[in-house]
Coordinates of C-alpha atoms (C1' of nucleotides) in Angstrom, one line a residue:
Chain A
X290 CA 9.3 -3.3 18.1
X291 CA 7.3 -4.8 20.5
X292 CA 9.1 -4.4 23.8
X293 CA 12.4 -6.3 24.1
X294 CA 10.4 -10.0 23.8
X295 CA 12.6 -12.3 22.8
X296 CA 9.8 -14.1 21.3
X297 CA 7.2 -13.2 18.4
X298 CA 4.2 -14.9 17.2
X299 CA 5.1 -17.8 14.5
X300 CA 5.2 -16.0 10.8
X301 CA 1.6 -15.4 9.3
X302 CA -0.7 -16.1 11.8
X303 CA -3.2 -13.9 12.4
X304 CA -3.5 -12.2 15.7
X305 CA -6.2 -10.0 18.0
X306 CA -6.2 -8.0 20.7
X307 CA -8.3 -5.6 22.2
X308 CA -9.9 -3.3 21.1
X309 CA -9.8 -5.3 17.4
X310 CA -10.3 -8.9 19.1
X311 CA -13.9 -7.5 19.7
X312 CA -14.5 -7.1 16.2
X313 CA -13.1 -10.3 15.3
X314 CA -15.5 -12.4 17.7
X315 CA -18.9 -10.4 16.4
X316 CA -17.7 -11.5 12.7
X317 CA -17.3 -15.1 13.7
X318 CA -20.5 -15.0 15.6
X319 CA -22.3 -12.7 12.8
X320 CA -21.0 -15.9 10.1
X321 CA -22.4 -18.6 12.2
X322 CA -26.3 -17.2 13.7
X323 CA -27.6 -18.1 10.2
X324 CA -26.6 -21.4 10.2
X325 CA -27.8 -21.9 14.2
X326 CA -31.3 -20.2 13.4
X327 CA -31.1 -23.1 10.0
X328 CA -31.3 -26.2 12.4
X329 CA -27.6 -27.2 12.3
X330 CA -26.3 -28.6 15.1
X331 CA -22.6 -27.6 16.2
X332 CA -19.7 -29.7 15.9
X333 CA -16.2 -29.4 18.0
X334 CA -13.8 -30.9 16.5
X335 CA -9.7 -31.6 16.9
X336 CA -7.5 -29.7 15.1
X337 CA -5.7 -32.4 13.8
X338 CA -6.3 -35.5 12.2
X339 CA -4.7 -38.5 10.4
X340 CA -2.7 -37.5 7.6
X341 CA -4.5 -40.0 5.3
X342 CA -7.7 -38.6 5.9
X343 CA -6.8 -35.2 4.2
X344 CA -5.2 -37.3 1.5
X345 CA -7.7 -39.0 0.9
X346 CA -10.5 -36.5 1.3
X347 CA -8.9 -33.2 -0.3
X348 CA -6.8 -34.9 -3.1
X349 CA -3.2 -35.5 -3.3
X350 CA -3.1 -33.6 -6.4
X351 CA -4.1 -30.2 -4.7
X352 CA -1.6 -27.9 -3.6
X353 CA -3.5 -27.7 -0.1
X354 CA -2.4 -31.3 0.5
X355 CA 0.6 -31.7 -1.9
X356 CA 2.3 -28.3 -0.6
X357 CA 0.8 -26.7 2.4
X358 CA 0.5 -29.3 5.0
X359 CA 1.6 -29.2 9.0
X360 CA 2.4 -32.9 8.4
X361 CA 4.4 -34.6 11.8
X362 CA 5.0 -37.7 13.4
X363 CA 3.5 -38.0 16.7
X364 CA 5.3 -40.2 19.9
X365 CA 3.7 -43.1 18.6
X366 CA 4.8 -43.0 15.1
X367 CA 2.0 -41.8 13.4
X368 CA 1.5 -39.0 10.4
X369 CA -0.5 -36.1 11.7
X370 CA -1.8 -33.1 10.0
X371 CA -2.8 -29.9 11.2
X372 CA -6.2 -29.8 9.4
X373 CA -6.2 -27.4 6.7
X374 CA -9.6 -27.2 5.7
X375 CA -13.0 -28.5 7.5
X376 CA -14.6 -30.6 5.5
X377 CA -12.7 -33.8 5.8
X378 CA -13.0 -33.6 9.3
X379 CA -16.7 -33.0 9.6
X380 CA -17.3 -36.5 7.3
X381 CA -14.8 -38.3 9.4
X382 CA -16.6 -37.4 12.8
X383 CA -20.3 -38.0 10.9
X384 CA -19.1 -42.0 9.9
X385 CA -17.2 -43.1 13.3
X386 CA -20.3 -41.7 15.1
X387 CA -22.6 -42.8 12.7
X388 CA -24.5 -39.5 12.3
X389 CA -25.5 -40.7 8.6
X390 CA -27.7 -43.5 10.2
X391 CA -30.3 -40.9 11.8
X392 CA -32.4 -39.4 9.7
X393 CA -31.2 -37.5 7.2
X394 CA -30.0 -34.9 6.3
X395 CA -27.5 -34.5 8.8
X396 CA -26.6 -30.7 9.0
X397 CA -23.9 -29.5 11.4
X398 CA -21.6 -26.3 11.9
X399 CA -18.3 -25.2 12.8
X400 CA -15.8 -22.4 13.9
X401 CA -12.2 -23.1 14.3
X402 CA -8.3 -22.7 13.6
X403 CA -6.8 -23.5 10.2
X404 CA -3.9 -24.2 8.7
X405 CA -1.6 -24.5 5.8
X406 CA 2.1 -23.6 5.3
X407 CA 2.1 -20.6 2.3
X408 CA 3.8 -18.0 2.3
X409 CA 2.2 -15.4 4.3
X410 CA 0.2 -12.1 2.3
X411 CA -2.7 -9.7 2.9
X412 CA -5.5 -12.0 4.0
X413 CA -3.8 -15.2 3.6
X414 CA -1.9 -16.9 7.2
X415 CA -0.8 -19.7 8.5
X416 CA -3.2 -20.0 10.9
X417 CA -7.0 -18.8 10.1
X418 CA -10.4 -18.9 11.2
X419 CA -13.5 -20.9 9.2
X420 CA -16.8 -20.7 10.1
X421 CA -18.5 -23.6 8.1
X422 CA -21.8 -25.7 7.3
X423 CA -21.5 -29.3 5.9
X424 CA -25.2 -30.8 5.2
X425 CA -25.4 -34.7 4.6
X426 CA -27.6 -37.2 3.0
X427 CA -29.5 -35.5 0.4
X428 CA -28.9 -34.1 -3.1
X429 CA -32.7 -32.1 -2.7
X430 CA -31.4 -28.4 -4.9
X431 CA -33.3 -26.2 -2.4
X432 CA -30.7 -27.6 0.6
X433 CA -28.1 -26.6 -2.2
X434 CA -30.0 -23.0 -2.4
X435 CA -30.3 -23.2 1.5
X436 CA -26.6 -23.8 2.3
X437 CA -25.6 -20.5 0.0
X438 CA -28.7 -18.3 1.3
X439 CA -27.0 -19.2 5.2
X440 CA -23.6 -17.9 4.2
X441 CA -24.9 -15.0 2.0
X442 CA -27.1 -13.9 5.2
X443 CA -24.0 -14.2 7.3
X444 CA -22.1 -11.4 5.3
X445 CA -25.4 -9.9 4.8
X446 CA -26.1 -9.3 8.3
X447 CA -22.9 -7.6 9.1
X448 CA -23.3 -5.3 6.4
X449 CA -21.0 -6.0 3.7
X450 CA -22.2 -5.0 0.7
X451 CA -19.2 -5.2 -1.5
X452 CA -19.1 -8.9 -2.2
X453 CA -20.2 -10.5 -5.3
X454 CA -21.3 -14.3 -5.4
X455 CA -20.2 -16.3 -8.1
X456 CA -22.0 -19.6 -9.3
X457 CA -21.7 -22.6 -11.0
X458 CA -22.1 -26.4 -11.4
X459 CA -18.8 -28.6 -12.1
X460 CA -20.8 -31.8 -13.3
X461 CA -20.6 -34.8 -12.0
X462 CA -18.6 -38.3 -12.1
X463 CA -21.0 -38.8 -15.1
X464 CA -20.1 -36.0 -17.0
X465 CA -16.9 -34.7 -15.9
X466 CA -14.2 -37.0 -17.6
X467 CA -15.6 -36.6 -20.8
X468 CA -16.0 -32.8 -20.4
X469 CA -12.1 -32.8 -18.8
X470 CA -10.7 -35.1 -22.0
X471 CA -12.4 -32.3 -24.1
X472 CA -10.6 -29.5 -22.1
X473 CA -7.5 -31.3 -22.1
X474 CA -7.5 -31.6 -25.9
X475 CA -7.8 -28.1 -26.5
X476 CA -5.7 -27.0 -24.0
X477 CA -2.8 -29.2 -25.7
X478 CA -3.4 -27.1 -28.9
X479 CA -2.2 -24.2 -27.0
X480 CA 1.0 -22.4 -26.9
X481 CA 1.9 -22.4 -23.4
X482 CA 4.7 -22.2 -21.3
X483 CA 6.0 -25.3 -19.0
X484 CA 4.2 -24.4 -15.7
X485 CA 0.9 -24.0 -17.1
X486 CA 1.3 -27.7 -19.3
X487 CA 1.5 -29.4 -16.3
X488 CA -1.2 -27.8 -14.6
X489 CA -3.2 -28.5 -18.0
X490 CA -2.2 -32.0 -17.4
X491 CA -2.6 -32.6 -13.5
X492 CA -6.1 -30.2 -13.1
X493 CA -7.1 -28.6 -16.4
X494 CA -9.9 -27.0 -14.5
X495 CA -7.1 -24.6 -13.3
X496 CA -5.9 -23.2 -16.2
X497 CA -9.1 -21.5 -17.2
X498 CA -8.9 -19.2 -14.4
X499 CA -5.0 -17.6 -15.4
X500 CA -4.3 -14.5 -14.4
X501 CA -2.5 -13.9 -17.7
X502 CA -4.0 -11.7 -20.3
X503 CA -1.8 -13.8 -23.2
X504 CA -3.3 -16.6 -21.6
X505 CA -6.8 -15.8 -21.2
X506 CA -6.4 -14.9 -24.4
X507 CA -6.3 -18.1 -26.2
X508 CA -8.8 -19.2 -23.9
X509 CA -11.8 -17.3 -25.1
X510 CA -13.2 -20.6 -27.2
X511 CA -12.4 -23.1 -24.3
X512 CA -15.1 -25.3 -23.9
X513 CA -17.1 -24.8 -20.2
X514 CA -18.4 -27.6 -17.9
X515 CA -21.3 -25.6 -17.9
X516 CA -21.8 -26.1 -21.9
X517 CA -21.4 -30.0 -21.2
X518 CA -23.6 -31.0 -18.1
X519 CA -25.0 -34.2 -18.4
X520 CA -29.1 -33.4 -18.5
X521 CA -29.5 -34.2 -14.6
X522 CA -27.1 -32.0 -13.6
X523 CA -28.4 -29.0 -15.7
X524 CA -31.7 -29.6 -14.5
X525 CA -30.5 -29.8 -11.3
X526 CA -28.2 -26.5 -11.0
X527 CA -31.1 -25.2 -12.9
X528 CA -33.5 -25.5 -9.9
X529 CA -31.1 -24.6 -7.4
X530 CA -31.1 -21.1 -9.2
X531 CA -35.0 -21.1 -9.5
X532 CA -34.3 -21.2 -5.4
X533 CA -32.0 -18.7 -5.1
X534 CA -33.6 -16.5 -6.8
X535 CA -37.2 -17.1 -4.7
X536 CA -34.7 -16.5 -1.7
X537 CA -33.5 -13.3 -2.9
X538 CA -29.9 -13.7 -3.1
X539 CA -28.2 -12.1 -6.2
X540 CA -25.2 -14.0 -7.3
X541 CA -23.1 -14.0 -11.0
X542 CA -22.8 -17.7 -13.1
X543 CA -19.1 -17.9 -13.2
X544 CA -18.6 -20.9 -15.6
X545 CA -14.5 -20.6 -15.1
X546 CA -14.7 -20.6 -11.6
X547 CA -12.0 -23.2 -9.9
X548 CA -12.2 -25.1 -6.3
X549 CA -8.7 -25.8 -4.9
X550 CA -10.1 -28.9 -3.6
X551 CA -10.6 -32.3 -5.5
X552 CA -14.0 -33.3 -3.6
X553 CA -16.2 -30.8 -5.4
X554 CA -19.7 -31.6 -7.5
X555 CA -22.2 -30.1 -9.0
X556 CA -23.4 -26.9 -7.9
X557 CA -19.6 -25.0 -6.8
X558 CA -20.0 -20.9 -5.4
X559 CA -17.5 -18.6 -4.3
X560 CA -18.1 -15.2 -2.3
X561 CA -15.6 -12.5 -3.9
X562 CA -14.8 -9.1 -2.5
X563 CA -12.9 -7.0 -4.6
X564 CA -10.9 -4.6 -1.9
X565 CA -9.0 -7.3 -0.1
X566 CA -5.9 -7.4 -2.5
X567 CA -4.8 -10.5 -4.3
X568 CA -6.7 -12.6 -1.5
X569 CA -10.1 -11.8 -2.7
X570 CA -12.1 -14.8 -1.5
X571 CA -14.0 -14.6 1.4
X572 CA -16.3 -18.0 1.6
X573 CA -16.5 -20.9 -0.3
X574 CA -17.9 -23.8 -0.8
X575 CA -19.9 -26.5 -3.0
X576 CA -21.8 -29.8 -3.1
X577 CA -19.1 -33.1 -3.0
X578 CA -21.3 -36.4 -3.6
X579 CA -18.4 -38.8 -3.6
X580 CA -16.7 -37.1 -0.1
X581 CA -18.2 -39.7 2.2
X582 CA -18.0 -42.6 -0.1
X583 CA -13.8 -42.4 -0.2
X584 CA -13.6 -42.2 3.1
X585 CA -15.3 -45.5 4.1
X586 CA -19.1 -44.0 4.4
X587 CA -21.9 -44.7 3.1
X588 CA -22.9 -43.2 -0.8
X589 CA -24.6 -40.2 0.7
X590 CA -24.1 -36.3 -1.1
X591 CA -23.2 -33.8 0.6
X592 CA -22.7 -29.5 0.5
X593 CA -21.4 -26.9 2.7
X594 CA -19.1 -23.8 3.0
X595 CA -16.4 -22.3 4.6
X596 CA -16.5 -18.4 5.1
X597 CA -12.5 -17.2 6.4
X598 CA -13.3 -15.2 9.5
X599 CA -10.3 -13.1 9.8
X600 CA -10.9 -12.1 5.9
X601 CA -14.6 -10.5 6.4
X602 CA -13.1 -8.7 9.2
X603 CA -10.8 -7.3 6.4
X604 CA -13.6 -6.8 4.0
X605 CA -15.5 -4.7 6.9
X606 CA -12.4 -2.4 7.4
X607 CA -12.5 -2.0 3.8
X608 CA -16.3 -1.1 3.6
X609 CA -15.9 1.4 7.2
X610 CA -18.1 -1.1 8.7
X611 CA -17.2 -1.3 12.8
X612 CA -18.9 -5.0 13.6
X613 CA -18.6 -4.1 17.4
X614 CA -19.4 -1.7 19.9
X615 CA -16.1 -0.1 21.7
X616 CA -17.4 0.2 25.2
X617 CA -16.2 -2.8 27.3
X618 CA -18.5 -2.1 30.3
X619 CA -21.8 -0.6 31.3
X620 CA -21.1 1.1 34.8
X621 CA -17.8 1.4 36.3
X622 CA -17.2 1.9 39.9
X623 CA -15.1 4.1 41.7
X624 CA -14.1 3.7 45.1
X625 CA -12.3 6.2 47.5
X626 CA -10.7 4.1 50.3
X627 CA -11.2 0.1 51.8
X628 CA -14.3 0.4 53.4
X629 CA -15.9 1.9 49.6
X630 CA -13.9 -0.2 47.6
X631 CA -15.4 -3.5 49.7
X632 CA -18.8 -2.6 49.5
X633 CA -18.2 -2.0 46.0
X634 CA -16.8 -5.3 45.1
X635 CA -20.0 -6.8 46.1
X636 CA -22.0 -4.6 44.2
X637 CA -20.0 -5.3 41.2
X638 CA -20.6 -9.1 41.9
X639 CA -24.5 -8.9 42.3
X640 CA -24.7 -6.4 38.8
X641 CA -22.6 -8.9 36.6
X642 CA -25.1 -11.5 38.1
X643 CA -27.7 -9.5 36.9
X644 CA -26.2 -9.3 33.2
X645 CA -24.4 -6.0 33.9
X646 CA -21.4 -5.1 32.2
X647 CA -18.9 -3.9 35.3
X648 CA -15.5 -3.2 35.8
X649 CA -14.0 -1.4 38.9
X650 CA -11.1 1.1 39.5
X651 CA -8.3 -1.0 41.2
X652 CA -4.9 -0.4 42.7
X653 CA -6.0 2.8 44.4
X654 CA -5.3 4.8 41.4
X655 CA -6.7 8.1 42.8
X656 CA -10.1 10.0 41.8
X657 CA -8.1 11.9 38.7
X658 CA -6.8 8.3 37.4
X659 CA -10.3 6.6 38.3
X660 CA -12.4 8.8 36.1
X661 CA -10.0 8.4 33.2
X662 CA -10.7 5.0 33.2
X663 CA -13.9 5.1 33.8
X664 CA -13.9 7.4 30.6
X665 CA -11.7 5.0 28.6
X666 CA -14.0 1.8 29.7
X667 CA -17.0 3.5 27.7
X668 CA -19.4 2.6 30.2
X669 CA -22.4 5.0 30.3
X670 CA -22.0 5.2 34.3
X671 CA -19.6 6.1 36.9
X672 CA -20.3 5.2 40.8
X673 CA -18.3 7.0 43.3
X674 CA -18.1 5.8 46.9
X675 CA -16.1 7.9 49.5
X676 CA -16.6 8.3 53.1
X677 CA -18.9 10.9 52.7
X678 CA -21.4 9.1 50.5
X679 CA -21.0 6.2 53.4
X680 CA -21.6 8.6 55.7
X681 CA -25.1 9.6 53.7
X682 CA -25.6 6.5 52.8
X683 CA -25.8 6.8 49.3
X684 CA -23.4 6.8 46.2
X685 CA -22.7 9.4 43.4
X686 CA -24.2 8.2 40.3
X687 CA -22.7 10.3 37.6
X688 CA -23.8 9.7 33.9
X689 CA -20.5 10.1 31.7
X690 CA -22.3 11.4 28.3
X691 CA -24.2 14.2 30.2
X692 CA -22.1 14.7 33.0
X693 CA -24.9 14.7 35.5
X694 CA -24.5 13.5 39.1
X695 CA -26.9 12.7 41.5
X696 CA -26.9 10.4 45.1
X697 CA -28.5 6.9 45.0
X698 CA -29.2 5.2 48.2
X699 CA -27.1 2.1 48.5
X700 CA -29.5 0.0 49.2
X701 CA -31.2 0.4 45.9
X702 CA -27.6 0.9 44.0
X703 CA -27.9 -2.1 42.0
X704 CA -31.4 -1.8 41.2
X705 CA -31.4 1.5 39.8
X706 CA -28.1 1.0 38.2
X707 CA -29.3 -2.2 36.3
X708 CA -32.8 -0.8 35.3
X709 CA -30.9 2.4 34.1
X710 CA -28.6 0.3 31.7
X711 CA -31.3 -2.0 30.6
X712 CA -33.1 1.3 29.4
X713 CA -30.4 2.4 27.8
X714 CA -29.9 -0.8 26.0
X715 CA -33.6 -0.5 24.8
X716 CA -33.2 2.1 21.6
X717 CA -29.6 0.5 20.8
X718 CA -31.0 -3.1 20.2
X719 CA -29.4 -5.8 20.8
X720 CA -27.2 -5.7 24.2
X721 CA -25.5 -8.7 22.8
Chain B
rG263 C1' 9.2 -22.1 -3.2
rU264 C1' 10.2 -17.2 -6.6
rG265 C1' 10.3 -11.9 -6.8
rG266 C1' 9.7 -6.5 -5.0
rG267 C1' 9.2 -3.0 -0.8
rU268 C1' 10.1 -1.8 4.3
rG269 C1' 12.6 -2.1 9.3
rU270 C1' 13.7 4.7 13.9
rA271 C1' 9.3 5.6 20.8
rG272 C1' 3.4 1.6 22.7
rC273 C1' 1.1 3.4 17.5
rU274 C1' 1.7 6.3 12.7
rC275 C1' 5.9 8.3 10.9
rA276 C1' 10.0 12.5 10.0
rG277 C1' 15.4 12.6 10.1
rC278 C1' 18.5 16.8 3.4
rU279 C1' 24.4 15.7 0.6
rG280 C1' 27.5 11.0 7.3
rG281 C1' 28.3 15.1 13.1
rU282 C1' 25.7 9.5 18.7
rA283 C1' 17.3 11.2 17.2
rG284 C1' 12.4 14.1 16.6
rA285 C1' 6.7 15.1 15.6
rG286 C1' 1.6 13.7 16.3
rC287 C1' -1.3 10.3 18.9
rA288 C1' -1.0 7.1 23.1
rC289 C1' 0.9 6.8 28.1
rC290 C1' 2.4 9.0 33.1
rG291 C1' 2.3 13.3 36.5
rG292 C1' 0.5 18.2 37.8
rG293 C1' -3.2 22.5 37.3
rU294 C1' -8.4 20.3 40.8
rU295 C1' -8.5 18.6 49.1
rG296 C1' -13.6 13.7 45.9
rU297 C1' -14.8 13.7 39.3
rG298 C1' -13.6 11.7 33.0
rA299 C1' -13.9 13.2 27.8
rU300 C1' -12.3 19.6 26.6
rC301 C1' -8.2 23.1 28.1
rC302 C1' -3.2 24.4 30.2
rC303 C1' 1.8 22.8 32.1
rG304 C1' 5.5 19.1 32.6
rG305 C1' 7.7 14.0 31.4
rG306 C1' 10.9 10.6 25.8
rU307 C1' 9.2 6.0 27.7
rG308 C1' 14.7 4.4 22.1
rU309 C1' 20.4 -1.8 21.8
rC310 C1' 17.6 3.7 15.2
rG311 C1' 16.0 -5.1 13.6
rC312 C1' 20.8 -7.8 14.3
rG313 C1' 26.1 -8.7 13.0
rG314 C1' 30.3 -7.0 10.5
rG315 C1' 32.8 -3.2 7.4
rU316 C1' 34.3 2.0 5.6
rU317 C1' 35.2 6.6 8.5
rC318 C1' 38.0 10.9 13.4
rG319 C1' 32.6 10.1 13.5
rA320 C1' 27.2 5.7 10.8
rG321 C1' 20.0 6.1 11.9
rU322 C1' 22.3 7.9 7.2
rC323 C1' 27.3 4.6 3.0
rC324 C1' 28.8 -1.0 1.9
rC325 C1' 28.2 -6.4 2.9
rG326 C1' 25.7 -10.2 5.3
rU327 C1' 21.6 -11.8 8.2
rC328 C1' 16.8 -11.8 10.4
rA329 C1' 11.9 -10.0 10.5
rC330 C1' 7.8 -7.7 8.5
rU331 C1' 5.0 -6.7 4.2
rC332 C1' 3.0 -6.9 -0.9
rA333 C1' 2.8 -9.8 -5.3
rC334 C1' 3.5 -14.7 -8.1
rC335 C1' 1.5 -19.4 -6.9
rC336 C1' -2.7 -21.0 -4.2
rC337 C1' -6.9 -20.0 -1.5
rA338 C1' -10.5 -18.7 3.6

RNA sequence: GUGGGUGUAGCUCAGCUGGUAGAGCACCGGGUUGUGAUCCCGGGUGUCGCGGGUUCGAGUCCCGUCACUCACCCCA
């Protein structure tokens, strides 16, 4: 029980403090470098949006929009929703600021809050964190192979090794009725209960991805999208493959592979980790060419991602992986009385200046208590100043993994203090 | 929305067939007048989720309720 609060955090959001909070922000920066270091430009934007536009844009026959909305009326009468996924967002912001009339394509990133009302379970809350890419304006298969190579680098890079990514190509508005009316006429010869009828009849796609062994069963001889491309489609998810492979990034065809969202085209992936539980994906994301259109755009294609934040933090726990360093400081400073502790203050200000990492000993805690938080800070240093050092002139510079102490003349405190950490830095790489 | 599991200290948990709570870690103080991590000594920091009931007596049994959690569904 946490204290005698009489408030809690809302159910199933997801929340971090320190020491984990730490980890949390190095995942969410880890997911988005690749996409910086790609030429995509970054996009803020709010966290909610007209209800329409997700009705519009995800589908009204998905679960996200028919089930697991934050829908409300604002003061002024209007529906708003809590945006549940980016996307949407990303192509309203591109048309009212007319993004698409530059050149093309347009290619932008994200980070932000999520949300949709489920019931909460391992890796699945209320509120969450996306990192996603959306590019614009061009169906070329290498921005296809680009877009998946950014989010496979950004699990990459933080370790993970665990993952698998799956891969496939849902057709297009060419070649997707025909291949659904064949689905939906084999499906109908099936024995299957109520539930699973009307998923047959509302998103057929759906069912070929049951859990259920009787089900899976009878679905052994289902025909796949993949089977029935249309030839410009094969010959396109063909080269994005040719791509990926020239990139280097290993991924599974997974011709049964479902998108909970309506928008989806073409080339479709998904980023599985198979130690999370029940909640297993960790990114998604595919190519939507009719998005933009439906909202009022232009006809331009488009692909991105979104990778859940707070789930590759779980799928780092799971592989041992600690995606940041513990200490919170580089030197911490002790001071023995008001005369130390103001000259201290300003040395602490003119190190953090210089990109040192500093925190002090406050509230007169006593040498004992000082120390101990010096040790708990995990900073590499520990300055002492007492009358006596005053007195010499100098401060006791004591590094905390050796335990050796020696005087430093004040005057060249925060010089040696900052050229000692910056050397320490060196064989570590990256100071961050 | 539908099921299952669990609610005891800041955290992880113990508490047998009912006799008003305990361990480890953490935290605080001391051993050290100006030195952490190690070591030693001391400190329990708690409406046993909440509300009723049974009983001389409830953390323990019964009912209800809330919360958390896992799974279905769905997905990041």
């Amino acid at each position: 029980m946490a204290g005698s609060s009489t408030f809690q955090a809302p159910k199933g959001v997801a929340e971090y403090v320190p020491p984990d909070s730490n980890a949390w922000l190095a995942v969410r920066d880890a997911l988005s470098a690749p996409a910086r270091r790609a030429g995509y430009g970054y996009v803020e934007l709010p966290v909610f949006e007209d209800t329409g536009l997700f009705v519009r844009g995800v589908g009204e026959s998905t679960d996200v929009v028919s089930k697991e909305m934050y829908t409300f009326e604002d003061r002024g009468g209007r529906s708003i929703t809590l945006r549940p996924e980016g996307t949407a967002g990303v192509m309203r912001a591109v048309i009212e600021h007319g993004l698409d009339r530059g050149q093309l394509p347009v290619k932008l990133w994200y980070a932000g809050q999520f949300f949709r009302a489920e019931r909460p379970q391992a890796g699945r809350y209320r509120q969450f964190s996306q990192v996603g890419v959306e590019a614009i304006g061009t169906d070329d298969p290498a921005l296809d192979a680009e877009v998946v190579a950014i989010a496979d680098e950004g699990f990459r890079s933080l370790g993970l090794s665990g993952y698998r990514l799956e891969l496939t190509s849902l057709g297009c508005a060419q070649c997707r009725p025909a291949y659904r009316e064949r689905l939906q006429e084999f499906l109908s010869a099936l024995d299957l209960d109520e539930a699973t009828r009307a998923r047959a009849a509302l998103n057929p796609l759906r069912v070929l991805d049951d859990k259920r062994e009787e089900v899976r069963r009878q679905l052994v001889d289902a025909p796949l999208m993949l089977d029935n491309l249309c030839a410009e489609d094969a010959a396109h998810f063909s080269e994005v493959r040719v791509h990926l492979d020239a990139l280097g990034v290993g991924y599974d065809i997974n011709p049964r592979m479902v998108r909970g969202l309506d928008y989806y085209t073409r080339t479709t992936f998904e980023f599985v980790h198979p130690g999370l539980g029940a909640q297993s994906g960790i990114g998604g994301g595919g190519r939507y060419d009719g998005l933009m259109e439906s909202l009022g755009g232009q006809a331009l294609s488009g692909i991105g991602f979104g990778l859940g934040v707070d789930r590759a933090l779980l799928a780092c726990r799971v592989e041992g992986l600690m995606p940041a360093d513990e200490s919170r400081c580089d030197v911490y400073l002790v001071p023995l009385g008001a005369t130390a502790k103001a000259r201290l203050v300003t040395v602490a200000g003119a190190l953090r200046k210089g990109g040192v990492r500093v925190d002090m000993a406050y509230g007169d805690r006593g040498m004992k208590g000082a120390m101990k938080g010096a040790d708990r800070s995990g900073a590499a240093y520990a300055v002492v100043l007492g009358e006596r050092d005053l007195d010499a002139g100098s401060a006791q510079v004591k590094d905390l993994r050796s335990g050796e102490q020696a005087a430093v003349p004040l005057d060249s405190l925060t010089n040696h203090l900052t050229e000692a950490v910056a050397q320490a830095h060196v064989p570590q790489g990256e100071p961050q």
